[in-house]
Coordinates of C-alpha atoms in Angstrom, one line a residue:
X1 CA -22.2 39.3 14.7
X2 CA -21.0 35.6 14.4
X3 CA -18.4 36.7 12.3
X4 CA -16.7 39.6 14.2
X5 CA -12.9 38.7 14.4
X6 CA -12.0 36.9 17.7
X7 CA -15.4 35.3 17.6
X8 CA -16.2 31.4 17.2
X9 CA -18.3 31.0 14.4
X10 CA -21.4 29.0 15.2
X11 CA -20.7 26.8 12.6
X12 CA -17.6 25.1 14.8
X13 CA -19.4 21.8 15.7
X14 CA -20.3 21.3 11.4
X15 CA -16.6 22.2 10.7
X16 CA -15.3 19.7 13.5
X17 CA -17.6 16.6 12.3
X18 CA -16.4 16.6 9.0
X19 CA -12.5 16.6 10.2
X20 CA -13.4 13.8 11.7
X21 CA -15.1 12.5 8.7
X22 CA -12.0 13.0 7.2
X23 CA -9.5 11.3 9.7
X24 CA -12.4 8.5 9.5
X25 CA -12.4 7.7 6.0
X26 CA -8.3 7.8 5.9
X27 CA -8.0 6.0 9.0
X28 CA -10.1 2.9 8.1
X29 CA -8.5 2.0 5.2
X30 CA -4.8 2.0 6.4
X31 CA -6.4 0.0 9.5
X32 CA -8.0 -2.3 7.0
X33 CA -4.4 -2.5 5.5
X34 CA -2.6 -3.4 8.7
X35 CA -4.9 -6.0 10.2
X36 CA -5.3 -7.7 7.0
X37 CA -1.2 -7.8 6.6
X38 CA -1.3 -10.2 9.6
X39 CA -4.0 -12.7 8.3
X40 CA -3.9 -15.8 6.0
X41 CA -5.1 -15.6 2.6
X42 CA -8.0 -17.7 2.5
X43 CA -9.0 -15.9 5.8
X44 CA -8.7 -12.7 3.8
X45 CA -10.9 -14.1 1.0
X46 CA -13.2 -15.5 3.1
X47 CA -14.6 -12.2 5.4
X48 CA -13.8 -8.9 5.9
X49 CA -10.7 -7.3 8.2
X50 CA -13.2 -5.9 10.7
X51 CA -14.2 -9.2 11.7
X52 CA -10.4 -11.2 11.6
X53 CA -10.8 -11.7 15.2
X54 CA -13.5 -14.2 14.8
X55 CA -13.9 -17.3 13.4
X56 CA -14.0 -18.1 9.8
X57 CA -16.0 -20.5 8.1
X58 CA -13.6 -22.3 5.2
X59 CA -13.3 -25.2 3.1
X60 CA -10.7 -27.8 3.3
X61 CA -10.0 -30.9 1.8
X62 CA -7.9 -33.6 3.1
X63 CA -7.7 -37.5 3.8
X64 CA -8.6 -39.7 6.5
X65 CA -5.1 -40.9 7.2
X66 CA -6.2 -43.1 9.9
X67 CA -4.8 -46.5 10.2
X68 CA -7.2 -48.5 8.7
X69 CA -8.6 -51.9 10.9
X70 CA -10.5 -54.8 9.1
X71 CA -14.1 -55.9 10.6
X72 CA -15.2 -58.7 8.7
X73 CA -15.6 -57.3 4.9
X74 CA -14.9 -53.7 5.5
X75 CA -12.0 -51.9 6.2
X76 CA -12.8 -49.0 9.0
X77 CA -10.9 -45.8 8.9
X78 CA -11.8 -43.8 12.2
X79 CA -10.4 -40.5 14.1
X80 CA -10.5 -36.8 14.0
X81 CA -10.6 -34.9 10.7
X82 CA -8.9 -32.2 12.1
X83 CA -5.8 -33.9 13.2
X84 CA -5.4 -35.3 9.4
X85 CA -1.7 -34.4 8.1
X86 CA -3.1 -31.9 5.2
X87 CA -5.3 -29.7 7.8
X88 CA -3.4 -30.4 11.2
X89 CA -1.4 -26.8 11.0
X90 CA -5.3 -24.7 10.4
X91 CA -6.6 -26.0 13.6
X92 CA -3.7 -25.8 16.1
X93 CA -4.8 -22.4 17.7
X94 CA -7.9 -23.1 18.7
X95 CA -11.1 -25.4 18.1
X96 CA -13.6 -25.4 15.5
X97 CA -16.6 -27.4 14.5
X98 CA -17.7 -28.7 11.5
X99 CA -20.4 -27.2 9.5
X100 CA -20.5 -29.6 6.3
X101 CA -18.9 -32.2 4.4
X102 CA -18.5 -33.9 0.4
X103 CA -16.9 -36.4 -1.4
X104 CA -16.6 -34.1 -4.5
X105 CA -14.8 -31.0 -4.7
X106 CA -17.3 -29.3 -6.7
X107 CA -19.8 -29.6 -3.1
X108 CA -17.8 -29.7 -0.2
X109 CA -20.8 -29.3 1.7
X110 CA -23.2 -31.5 0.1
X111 CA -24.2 -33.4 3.3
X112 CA -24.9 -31.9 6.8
X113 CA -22.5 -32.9 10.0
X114 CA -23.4 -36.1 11.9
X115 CA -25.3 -37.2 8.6
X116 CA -23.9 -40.8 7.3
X117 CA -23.7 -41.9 3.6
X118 CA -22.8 -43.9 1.2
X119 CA -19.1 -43.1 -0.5
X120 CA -18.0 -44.8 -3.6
X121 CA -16.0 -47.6 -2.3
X122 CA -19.0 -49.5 -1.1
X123 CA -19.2 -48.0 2.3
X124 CA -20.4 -45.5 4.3
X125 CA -19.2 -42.1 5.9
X126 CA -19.8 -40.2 9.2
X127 CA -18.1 -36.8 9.8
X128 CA -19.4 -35.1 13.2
X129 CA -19.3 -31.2 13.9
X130 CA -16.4 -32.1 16.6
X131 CA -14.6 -33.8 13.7
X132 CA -14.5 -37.2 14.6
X133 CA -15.1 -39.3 11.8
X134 CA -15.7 -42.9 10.6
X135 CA -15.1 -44.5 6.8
X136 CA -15.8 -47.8 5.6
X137 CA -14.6 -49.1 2.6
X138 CA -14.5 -52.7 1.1
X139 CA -10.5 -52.1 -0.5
X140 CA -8.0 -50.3 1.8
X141 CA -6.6 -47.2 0.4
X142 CA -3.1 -46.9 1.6
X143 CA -3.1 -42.8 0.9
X144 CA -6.5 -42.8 3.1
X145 CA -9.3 -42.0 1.1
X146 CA -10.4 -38.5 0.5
X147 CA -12.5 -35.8 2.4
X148 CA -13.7 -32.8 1.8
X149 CA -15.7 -30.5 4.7
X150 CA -16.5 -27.1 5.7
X151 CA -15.3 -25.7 9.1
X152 CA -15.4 -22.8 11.2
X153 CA -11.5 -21.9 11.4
X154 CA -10.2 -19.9 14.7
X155 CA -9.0 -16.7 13.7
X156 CA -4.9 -17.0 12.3
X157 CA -2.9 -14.2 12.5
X158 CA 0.9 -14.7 11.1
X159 CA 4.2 -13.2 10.4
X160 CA 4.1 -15.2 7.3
X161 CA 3.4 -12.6 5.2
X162 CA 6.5 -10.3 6.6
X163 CA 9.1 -12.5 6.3
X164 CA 7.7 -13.2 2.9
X165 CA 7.8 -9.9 1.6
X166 CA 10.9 -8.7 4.0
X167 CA 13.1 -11.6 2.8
X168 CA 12.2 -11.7 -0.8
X169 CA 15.4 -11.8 -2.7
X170 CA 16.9 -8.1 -3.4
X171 CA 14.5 -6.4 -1.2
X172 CA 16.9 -4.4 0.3
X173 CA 18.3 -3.9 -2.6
X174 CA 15.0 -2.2 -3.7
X175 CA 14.4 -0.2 -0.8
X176 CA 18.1 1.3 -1.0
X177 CA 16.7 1.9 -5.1
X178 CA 13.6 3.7 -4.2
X179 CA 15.3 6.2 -1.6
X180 CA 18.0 6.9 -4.5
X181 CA 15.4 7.5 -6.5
X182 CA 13.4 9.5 -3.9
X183 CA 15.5 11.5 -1.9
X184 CA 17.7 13.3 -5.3
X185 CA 13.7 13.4 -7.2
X186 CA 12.4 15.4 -4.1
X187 CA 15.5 17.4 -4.0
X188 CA 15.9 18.5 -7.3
X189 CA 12.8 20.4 -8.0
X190 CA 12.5 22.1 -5.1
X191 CA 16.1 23.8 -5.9
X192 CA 15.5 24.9 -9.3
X193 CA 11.2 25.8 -8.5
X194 CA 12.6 27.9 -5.6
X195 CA 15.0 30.2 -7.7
X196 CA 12.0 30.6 -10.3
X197 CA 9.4 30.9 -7.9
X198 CA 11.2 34.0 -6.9
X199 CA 11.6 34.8 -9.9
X200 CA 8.0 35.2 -11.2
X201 CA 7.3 36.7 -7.4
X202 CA 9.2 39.5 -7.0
X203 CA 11.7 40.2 -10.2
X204 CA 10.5 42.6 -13.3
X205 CA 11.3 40.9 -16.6
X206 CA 9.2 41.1 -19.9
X207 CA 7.1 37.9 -20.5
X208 CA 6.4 37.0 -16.3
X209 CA 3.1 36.8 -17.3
X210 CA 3.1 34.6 -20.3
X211 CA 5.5 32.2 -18.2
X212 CA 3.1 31.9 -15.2
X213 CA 0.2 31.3 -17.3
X214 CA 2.5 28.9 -19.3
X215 CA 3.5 27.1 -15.6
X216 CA -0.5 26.5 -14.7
X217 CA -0.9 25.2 -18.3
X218 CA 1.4 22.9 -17.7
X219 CA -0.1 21.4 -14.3
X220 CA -2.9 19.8 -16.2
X221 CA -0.8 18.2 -18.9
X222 CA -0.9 14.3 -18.6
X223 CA 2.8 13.0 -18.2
X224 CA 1.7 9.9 -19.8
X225 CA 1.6 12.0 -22.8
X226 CA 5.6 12.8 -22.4
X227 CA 6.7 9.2 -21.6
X228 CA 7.8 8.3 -24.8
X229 CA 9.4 11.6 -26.1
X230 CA 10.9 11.8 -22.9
X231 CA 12.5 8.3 -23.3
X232 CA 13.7 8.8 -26.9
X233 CA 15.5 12.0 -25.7
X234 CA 17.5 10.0 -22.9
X235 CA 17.9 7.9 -25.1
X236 CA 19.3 10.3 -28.1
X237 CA 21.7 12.1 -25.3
X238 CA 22.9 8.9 -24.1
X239 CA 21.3 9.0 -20.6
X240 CA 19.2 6.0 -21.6
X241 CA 17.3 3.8 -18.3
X242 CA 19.0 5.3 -15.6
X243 CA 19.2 6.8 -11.9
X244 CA 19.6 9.9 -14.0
X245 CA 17.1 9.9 -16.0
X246 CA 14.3 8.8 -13.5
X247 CA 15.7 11.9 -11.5
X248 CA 15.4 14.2 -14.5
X249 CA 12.4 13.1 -15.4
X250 CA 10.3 13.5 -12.2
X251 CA 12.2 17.1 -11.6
X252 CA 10.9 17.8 -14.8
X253 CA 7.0 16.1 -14.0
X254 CA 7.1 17.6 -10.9
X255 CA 8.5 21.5 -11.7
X256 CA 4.8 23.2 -12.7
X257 CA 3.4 22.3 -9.1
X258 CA 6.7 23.3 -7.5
X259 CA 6.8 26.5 -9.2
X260 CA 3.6 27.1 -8.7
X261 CA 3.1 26.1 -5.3
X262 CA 6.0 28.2 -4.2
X263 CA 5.7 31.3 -6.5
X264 CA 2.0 32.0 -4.6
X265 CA 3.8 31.9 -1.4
X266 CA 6.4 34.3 -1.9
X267 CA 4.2 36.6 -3.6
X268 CA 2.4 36.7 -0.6
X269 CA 5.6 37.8 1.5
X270 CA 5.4 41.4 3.2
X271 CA 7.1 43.5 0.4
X272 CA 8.1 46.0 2.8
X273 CA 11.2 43.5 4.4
X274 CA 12.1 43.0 0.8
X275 CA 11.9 46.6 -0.7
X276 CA 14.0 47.2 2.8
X277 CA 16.3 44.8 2.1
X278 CA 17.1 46.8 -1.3
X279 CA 17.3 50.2 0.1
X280 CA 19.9 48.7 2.2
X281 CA 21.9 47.1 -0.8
X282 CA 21.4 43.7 -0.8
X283 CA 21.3 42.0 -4.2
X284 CA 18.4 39.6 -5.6
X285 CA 20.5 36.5 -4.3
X286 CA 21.2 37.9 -1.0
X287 CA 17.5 38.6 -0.7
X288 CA 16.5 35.0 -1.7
X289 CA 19.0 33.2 0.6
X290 CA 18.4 35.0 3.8
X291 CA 14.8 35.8 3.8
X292 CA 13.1 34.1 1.2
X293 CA 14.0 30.8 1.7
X294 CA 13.9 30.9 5.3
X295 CA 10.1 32.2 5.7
X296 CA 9.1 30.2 2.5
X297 CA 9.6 26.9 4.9
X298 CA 6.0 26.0 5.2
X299 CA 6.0 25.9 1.1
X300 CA 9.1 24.4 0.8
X301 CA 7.5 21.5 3.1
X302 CA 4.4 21.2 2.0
X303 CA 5.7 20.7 -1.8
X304 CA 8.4 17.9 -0.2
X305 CA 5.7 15.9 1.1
X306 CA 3.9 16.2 -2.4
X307 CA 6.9 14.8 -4.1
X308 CA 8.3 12.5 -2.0
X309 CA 4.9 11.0 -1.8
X310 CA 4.7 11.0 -5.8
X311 CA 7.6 9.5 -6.5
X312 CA 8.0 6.6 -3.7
X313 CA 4.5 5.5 -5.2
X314 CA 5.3 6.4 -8.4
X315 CA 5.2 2.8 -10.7
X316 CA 4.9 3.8 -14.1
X317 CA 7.9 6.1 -14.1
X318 CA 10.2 3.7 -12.5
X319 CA 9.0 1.3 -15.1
X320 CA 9.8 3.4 -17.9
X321 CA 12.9 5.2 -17.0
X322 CA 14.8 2.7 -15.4
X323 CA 15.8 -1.0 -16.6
X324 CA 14.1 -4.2 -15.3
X325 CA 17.0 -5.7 -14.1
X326 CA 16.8 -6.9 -10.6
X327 CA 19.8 -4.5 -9.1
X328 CA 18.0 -1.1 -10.3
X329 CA 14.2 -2.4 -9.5
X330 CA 12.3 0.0 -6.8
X331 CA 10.1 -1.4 -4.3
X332 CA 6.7 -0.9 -5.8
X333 CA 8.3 -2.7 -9.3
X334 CA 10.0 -5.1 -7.2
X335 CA 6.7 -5.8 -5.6
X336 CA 4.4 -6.1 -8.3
X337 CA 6.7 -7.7 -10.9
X338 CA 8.0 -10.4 -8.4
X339 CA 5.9 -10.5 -5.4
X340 CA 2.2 -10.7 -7.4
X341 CA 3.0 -11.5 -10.9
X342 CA 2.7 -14.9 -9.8
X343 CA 0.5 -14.7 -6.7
X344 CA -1.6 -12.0 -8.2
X345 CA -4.5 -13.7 -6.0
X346 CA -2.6 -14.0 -2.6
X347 CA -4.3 -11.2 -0.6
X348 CA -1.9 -11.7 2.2
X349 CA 1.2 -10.8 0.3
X350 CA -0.2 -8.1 -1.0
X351 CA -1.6 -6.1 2.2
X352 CA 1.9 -6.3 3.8
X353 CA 3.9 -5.3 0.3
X354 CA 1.3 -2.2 0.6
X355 CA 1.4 -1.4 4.3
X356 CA 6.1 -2.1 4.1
X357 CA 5.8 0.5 1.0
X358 CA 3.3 3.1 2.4
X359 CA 5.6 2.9 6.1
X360 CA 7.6 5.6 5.0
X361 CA 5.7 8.0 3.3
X362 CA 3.6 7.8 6.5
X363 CA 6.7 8.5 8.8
X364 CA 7.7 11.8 6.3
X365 CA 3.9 12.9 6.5
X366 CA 3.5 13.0 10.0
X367 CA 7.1 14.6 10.5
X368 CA 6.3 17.2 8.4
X369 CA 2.2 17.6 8.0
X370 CA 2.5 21.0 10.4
X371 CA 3.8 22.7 7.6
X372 CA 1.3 21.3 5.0
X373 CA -2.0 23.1 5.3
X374 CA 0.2 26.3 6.1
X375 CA 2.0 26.1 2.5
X376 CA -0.9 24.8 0.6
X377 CA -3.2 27.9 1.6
X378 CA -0.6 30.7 1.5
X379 CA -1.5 33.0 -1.5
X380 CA -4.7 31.1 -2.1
X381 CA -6.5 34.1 1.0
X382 CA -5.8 37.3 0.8

């Protein structure tokens, strides 16, 4: 009796835990994303986003900069390791303590804090956890001598990484590229799938068949496989690296979803408005203009998103199809040809280069996500 039409299944309370499963898992990640876009690197490397607003411990190394005095044979450097030139800017929002400190880089924690020991220029050293510190040394070093300590650092968060990645050279540029590439890409397919898609739906022709089993073939072909044909014949017709040819060839990767995306929905139409629409006179053209494509919508959408999606991400294509020059460079070769070939290890940069690409495709998602669900199920239930 559960499943009597107009009934709620018992099984409501499974079916709503794992929606929110789902918006769990895709939420935390682009969370992850933003919160780590605002952080320093070595914040980033040193703990996990979900606890940026605490402290962190790091390692630093400076030099006790401190006017040195003379007291009998020694010279005595003495003041506060964390107002030192070369760590002054990590400690200004807040304090910290220190946990550790070294003379050697390779063990920057070697001794406790508050502990004093011997250096190598016949003195000793104190650091204290509040960072006061005192250094004796029988030769004054006019560069201070050098420090090296562990720290709990205050959280940082900074629009460093923005204005990095914002006012990197041609960046505009890149995002005017990667809409010319989107908008014509997304465009494009969707014109030509429609007119087949009602093709294979509703028009009698011998070989529909062979054609639609030829289209789902197709949907599991690897387009790395037609990368280099592909290129040889743009480059044969004289098309070559171009706007052109990056917007032929993701039509031509992205026709045998299209096609089939949008031929289930309109097979799924009510024939009787169609086979009404004949007796009445109207032609095959008339019948796809005024009531195909407006109730195919939800399709129409669904496959937009798809594309959009695919080619605003898309890095391989955009690699291969267009040159390297800096004026046709898209954002996602723009950002990992300039922005991490040479800071591959800068965490920082790369957070906010994802989360400024991925702020579009969000926006077009949730503008159009109603229609998703709607065009990826039709003709899948009957």
């Amino acid at each position: 009796m559960d499943n009597i039409a107009g009934k709620k299944s018992s099984l409501v309370w499974a079916a709503n835990i794992s929606v929110l499963i789902l918006v769990l898992l895709w939420l935390i990640p682009t969370v992850g994303l933003f919160v780590s876009s605002f952080r320093d690197r070595d914040q980033i490397s040193a703990s996990g986003w979900w606890v940026a607003p605490f402290s962190v411990e790091l390692t630093y190394r400076t030099r006790a900069d401190a006017d040195p005095r003379q007291e009998g044979d020694l010279w005595f450097y003495q003041g506060n390791i964390f107002e030192t030139a070369e760590v002054r800017e990590s400690f200004e929002s807040g304090e910290s303590s220190i946990a550790a400190f070294g003379l050697r880089g390779r063990e920057p924690g070697a001794f406790p804090a508050g502990t004093e020991v011997e250096n190598r220029d016949g003195g000793t050293i104190t650091v204290n956890a509040d960072g006061s510190y005192i250094y004796t040394a029988t030769d004054p070093d006019d560069r201070g001598p050098r420090v090296y300590f562990v720290a709990e650092t205050p959280p940082d968060f900074t629009l460093d990484n923005y204005r990095t990645v914002l006012t990197a050279d041609n960046m505009d540029r890149a995002f005017i590229n990667t809409l010319t590439v989107t908008i014509p890409a997304t465009i494009i397919p969707i014109l030509i799938a429609a007119f087949a898609a009602y093709a294979l739906a509703w028009m009698e022709f011998p070989g529909r068949a062979l054609l639609i089993a030829g289209v789902v073939g197709l949907l599991v072909v690897p387009l790395q496989l037609a990368l280099v044909p592909l290129l040889n014949l743009h480059n044969t017709i004289g098309i070559g690296q171009s706007f052109l040819g990056i917007w032929l060839a993701h039509t031509g990767f992205g026709l045998p979803l299209a096609v089939y995306l949008l031929r289930n929905y309109m097979a799924g139409l009510p024939r009787d408005i169609i086979e009404s629409a004949k007796v009445d006179g109207a032609t095959d053209f008339q019948i796809f203009v005024r009531i195909i494509l407006p109730l195919s919508f939800p399709a129409l959408a669904s496959f937009a998103i798809f594309q959009f999606l695919w080619t605003w991400n898309d890095l391989l294509v955009a690699k291969v199809f267009l040159p390297s020059a800096g004026d046709s460079q898209v954002m996602t070769v723009k950002i990992a040809d300039d922005l991490l070939g040479s800071r591959g290890g800068d965490w920082g940069i790369l957070a906010t280069a994802a989360f400024v690409s991925i702020a579009v495709p969000l926006l077009v998602f949730f503008t159009m996500q109603r229609y998703l669900v709607r065009g990826l199920l039709a003709g899948s239930v009957k």
